[in-house]
Structures are given as C-alpha cells and as structure tokens.
mmCIF file of N, CA and C in Angstrom:
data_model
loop_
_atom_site.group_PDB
_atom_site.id
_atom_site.type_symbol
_atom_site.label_atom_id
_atom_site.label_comp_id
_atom_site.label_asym_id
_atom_site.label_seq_id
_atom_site.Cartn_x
_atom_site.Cartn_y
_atom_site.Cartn_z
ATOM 1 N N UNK A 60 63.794 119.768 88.623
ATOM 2 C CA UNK A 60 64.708 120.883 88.536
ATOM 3 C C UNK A 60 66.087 120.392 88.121
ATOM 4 N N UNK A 61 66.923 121.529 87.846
ATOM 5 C CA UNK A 61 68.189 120.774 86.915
ATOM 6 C C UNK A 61 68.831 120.239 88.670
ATOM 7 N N UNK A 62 68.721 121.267 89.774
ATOM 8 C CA UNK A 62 69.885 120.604 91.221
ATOM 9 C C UNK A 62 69.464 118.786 91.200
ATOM 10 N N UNK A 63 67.980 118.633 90.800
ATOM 11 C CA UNK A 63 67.758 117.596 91.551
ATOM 12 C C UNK A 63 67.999 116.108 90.544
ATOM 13 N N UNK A 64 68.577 116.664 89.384
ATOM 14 C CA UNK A 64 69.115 115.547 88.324
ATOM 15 C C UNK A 64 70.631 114.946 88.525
ATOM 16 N N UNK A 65 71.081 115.961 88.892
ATOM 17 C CA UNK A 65 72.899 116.138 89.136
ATOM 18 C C UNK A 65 73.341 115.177 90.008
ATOM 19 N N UNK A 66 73.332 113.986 89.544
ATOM 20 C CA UNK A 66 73.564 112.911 90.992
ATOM 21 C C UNK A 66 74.811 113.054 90.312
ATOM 22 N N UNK A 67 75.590 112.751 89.370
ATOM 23 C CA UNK A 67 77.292 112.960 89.314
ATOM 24 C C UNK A 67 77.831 114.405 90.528
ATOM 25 N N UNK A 68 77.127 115.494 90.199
ATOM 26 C CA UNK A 68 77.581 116.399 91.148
ATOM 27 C C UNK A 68 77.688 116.043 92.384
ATOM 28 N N UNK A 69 76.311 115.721 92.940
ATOM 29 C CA UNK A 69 75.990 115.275 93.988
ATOM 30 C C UNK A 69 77.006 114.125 94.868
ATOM 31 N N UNK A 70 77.171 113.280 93.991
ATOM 32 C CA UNK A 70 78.194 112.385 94.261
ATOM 33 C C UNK A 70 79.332 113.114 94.532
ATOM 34 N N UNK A 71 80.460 114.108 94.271
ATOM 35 C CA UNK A 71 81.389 114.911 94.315
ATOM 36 C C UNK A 71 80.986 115.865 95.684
ATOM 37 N N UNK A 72 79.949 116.067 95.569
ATOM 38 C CA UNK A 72 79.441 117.020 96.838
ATOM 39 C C UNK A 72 79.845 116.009 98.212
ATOM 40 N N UNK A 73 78.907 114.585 97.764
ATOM 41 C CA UNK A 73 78.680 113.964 99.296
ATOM 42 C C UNK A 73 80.038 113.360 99.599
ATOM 43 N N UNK A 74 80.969 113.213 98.535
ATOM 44 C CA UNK A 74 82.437 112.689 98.749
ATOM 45 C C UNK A 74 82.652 113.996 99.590
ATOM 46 N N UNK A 75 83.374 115.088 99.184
ATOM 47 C CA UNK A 75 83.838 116.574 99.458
ATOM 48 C C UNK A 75 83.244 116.537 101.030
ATOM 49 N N UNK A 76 81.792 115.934 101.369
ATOM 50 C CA UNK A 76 81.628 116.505 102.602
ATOM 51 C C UNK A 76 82.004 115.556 103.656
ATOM 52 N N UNK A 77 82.063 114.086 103.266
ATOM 53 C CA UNK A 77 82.473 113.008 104.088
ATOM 54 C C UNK A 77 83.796 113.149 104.448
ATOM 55 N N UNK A 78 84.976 114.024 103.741
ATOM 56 C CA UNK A 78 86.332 114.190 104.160
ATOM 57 C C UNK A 78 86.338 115.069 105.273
ATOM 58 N N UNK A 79 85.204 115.893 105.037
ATOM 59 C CA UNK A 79 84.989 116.557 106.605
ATOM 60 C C UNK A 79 84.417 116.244 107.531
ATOM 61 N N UNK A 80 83.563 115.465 107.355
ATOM 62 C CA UNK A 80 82.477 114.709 108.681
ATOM 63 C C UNK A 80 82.902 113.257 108.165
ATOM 64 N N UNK A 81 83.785 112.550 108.665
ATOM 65 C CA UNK A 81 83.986 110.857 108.556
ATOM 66 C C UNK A 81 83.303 110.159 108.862
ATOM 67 N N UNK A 82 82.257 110.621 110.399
ATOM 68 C CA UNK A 82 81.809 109.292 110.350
ATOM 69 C C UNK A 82 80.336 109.785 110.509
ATOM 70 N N UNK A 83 79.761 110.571 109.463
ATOM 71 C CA UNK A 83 78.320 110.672 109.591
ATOM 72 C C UNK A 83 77.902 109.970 108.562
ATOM 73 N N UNK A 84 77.154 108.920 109.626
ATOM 74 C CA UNK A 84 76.337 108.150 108.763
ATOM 75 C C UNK A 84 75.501 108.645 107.598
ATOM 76 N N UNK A 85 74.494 109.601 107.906
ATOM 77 C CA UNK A 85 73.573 110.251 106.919
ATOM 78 C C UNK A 85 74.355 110.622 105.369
ATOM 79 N N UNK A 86 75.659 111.178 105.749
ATOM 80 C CA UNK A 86 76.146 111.326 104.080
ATOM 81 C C UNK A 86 76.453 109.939 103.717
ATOM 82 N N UNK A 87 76.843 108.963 104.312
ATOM 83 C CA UNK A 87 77.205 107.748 103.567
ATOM 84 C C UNK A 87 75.865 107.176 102.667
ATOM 85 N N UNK A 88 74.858 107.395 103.575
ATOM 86 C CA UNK A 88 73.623 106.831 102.913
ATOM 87 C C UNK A 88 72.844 107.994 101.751
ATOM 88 N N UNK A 89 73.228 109.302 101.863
ATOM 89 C CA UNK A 89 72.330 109.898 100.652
ATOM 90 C C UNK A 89 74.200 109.746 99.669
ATOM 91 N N UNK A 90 75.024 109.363 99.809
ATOM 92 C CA UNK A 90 76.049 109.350 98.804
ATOM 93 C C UNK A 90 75.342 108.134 98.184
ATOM 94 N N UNK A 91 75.385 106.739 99.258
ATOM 95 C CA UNK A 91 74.932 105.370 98.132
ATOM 96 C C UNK A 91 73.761 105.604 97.208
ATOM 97 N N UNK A 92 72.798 106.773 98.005
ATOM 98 C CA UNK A 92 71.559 106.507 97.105
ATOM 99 C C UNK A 92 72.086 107.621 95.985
ATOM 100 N N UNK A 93 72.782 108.451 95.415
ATOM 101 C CA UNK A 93 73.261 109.015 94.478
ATOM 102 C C UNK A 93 74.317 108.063 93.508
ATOM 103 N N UNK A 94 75.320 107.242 94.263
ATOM 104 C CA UNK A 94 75.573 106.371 93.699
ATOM 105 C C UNK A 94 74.922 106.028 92.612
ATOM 106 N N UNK A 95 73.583 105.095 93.662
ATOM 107 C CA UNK A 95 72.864 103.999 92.727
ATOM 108 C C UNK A 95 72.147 104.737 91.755
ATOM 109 N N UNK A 96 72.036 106.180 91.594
ATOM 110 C CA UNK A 96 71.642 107.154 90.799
ATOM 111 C C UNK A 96 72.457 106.913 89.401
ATOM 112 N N UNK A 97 73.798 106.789 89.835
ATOM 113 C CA UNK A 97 74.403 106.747 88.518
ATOM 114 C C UNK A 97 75.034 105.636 87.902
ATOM 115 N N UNK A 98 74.694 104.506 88.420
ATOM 116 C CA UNK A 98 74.867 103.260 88.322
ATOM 117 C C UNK A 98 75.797 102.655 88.975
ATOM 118 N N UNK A 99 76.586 102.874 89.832
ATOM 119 C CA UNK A 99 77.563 102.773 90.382
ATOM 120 C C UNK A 99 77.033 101.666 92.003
ATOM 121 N N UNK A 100 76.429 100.416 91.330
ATOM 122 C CA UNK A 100 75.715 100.111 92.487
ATOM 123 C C UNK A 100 77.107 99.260 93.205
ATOM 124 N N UNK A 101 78.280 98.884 92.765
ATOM 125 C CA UNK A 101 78.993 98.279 93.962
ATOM 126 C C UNK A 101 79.324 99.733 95.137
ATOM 127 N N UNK A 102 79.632 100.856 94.205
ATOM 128 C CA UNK A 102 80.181 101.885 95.163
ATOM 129 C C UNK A 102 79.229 102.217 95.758
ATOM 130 N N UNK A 103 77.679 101.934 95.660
ATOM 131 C CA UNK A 103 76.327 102.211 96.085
ATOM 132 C C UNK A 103 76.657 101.288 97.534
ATOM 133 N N UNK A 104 76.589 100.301 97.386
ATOM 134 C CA UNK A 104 76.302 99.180 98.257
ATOM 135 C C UNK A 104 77.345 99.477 99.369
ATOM 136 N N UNK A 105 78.971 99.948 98.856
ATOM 137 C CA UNK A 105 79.939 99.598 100.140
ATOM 138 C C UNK A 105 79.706 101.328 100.773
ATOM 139 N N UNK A 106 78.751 102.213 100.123
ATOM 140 C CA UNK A 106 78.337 103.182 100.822
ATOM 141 C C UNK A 106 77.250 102.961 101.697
ATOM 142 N N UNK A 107 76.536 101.940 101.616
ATOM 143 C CA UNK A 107 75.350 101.403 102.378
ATOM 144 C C UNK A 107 75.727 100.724 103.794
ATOM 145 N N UNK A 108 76.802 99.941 103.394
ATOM 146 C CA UNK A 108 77.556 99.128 104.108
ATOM 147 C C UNK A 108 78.704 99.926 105.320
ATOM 148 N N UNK A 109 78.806 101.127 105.059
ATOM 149 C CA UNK A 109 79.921 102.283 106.211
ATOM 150 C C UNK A 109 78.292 103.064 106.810
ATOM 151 N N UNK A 110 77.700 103.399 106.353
ATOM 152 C CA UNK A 110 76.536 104.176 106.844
ATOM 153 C C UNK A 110 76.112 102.861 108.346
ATOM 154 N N UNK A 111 75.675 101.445 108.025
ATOM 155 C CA UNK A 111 75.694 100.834 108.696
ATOM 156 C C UNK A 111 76.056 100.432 109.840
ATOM 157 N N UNK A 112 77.517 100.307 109.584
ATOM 158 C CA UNK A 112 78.819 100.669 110.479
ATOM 159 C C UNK A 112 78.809 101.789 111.235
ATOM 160 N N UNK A 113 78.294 103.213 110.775
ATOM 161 C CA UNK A 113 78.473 103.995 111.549
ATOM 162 C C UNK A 113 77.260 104.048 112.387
ATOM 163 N N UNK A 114 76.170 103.817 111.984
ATOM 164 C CA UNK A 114 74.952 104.068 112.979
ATOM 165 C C UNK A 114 73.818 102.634 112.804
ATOM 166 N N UNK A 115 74.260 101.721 113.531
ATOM 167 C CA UNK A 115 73.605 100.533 113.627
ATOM 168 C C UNK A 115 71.995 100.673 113.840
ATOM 169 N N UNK A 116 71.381 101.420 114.590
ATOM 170 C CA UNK A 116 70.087 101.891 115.208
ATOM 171 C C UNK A 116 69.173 102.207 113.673
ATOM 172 N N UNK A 117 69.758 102.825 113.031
ATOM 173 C CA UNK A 117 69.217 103.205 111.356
ATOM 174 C C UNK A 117 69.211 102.384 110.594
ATOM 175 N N UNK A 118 69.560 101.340 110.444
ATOM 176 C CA UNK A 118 70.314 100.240 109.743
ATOM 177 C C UNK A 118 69.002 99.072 108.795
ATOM 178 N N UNK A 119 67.936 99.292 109.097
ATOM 179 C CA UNK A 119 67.098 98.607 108.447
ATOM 180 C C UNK A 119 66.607 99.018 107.090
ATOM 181 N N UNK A 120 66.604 100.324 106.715
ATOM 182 C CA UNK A 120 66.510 100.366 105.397
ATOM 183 C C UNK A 120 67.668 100.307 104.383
ATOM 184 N N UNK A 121 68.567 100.578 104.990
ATOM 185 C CA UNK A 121 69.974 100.298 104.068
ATOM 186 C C UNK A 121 70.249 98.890 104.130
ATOM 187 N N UNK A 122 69.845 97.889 104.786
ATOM 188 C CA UNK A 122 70.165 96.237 104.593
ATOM 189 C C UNK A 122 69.286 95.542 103.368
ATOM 190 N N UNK A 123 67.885 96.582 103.550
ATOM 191 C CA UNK A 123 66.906 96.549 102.388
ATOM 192 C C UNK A 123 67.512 97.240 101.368
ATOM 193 N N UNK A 124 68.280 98.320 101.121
ATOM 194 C CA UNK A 124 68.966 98.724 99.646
ATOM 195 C C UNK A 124 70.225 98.166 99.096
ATOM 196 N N UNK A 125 70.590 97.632 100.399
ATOM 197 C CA UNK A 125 71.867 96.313 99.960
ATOM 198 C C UNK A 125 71.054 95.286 99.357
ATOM 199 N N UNK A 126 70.546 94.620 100.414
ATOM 200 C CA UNK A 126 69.214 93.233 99.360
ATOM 201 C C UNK A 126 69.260 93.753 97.744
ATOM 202 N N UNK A 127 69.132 94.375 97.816
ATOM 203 C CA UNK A 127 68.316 95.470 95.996
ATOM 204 C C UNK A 127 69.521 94.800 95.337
ATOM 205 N N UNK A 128 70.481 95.741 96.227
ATOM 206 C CA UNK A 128 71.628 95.434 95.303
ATOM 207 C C UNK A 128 72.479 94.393 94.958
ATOM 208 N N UNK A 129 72.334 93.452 95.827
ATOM 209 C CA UNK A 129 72.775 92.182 96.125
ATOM 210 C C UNK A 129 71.603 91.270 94.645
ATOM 211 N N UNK A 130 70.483 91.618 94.672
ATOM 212 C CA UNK A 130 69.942 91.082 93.657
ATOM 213 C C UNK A 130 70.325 91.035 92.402
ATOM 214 N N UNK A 131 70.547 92.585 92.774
ATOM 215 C CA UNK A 131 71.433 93.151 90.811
ATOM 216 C C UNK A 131 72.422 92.229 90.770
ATOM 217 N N UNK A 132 73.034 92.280 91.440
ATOM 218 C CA UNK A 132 74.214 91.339 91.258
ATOM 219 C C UNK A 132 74.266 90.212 91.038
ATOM 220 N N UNK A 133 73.128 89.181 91.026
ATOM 221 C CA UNK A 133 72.775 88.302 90.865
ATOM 222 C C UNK A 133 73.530 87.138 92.122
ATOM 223 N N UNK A 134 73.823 88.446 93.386
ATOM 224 C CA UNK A 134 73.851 87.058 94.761
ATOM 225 C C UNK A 134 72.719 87.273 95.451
ATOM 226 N N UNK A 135 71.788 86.955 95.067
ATOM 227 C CA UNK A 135 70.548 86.592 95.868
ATOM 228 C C UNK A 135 70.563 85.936 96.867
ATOM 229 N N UNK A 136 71.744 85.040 97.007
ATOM 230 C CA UNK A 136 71.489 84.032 98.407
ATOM 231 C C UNK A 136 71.944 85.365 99.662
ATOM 232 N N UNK A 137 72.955 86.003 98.908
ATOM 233 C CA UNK A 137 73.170 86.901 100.154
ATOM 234 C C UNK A 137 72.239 88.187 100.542
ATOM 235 N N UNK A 138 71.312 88.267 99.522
ATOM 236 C CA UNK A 138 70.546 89.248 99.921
ATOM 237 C C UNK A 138 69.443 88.629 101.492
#
C-alpha cells in the first residue's frame, strides 16, 4: 500500500511523536527501523541505541540491529 512505503513520512511522524512521548522506547525503535528504511543507518543505529537506554528488558533485538549496522559500517569488531 502507498502508507506502508512512506518511511520518509514515517520518519517525520515518529520524530513529531517522540517530542511528545520522550522516553518511549517503542517509537525510538520503529523510528530506527524507518530510518534504516531510508538509508539513514547512523541515525538508524543512535535510534537503536536511546530505545536501549530507555527500556533495557527489550534490548536484545536492537543490539542485533546495531550488529547489522555496525557491519555496514565496516566496524565489525564492535558488532
């Protein structure tokens, strides 16, 4: 569907809603994965990296989409 292509929107959406909810984790993590939608994998990653921060208990698949990204980047040692 065209909603579910719009990761630029989307990205503007999940910014717009994080100024109102600061520290919910859940938008930090569907913002990084829209991010990495639009290539934007450092702003991907330090969105992976506050989601973290905010809810440690959740934290295992976003250390796995940092790894990802840490690869792209070609620091593998830190993944």
């Amino acid at each position: 569907s065209e909603i579910s292509g719009n990761y630029a929107g989307a990205v503007d959406n999940y910014k717009k809603a994080i100024q109102l909810a600061l520290n919910a984790a859940k938008l930090y993590s569907s913002l990084a994965s829209a991010l990495q939608q639009t290539d934007d994998f450092q702003g991907a990653r330090d969105a992976y990296q506050k989601a973290i921060g905010l809810d440690k208990k959740a934290s295992s698949e976003k250390w796995y989409f940092i790894g990802v990204l840490d690869e792209h980047f070609n620091r593998g040692p830190l993944a």
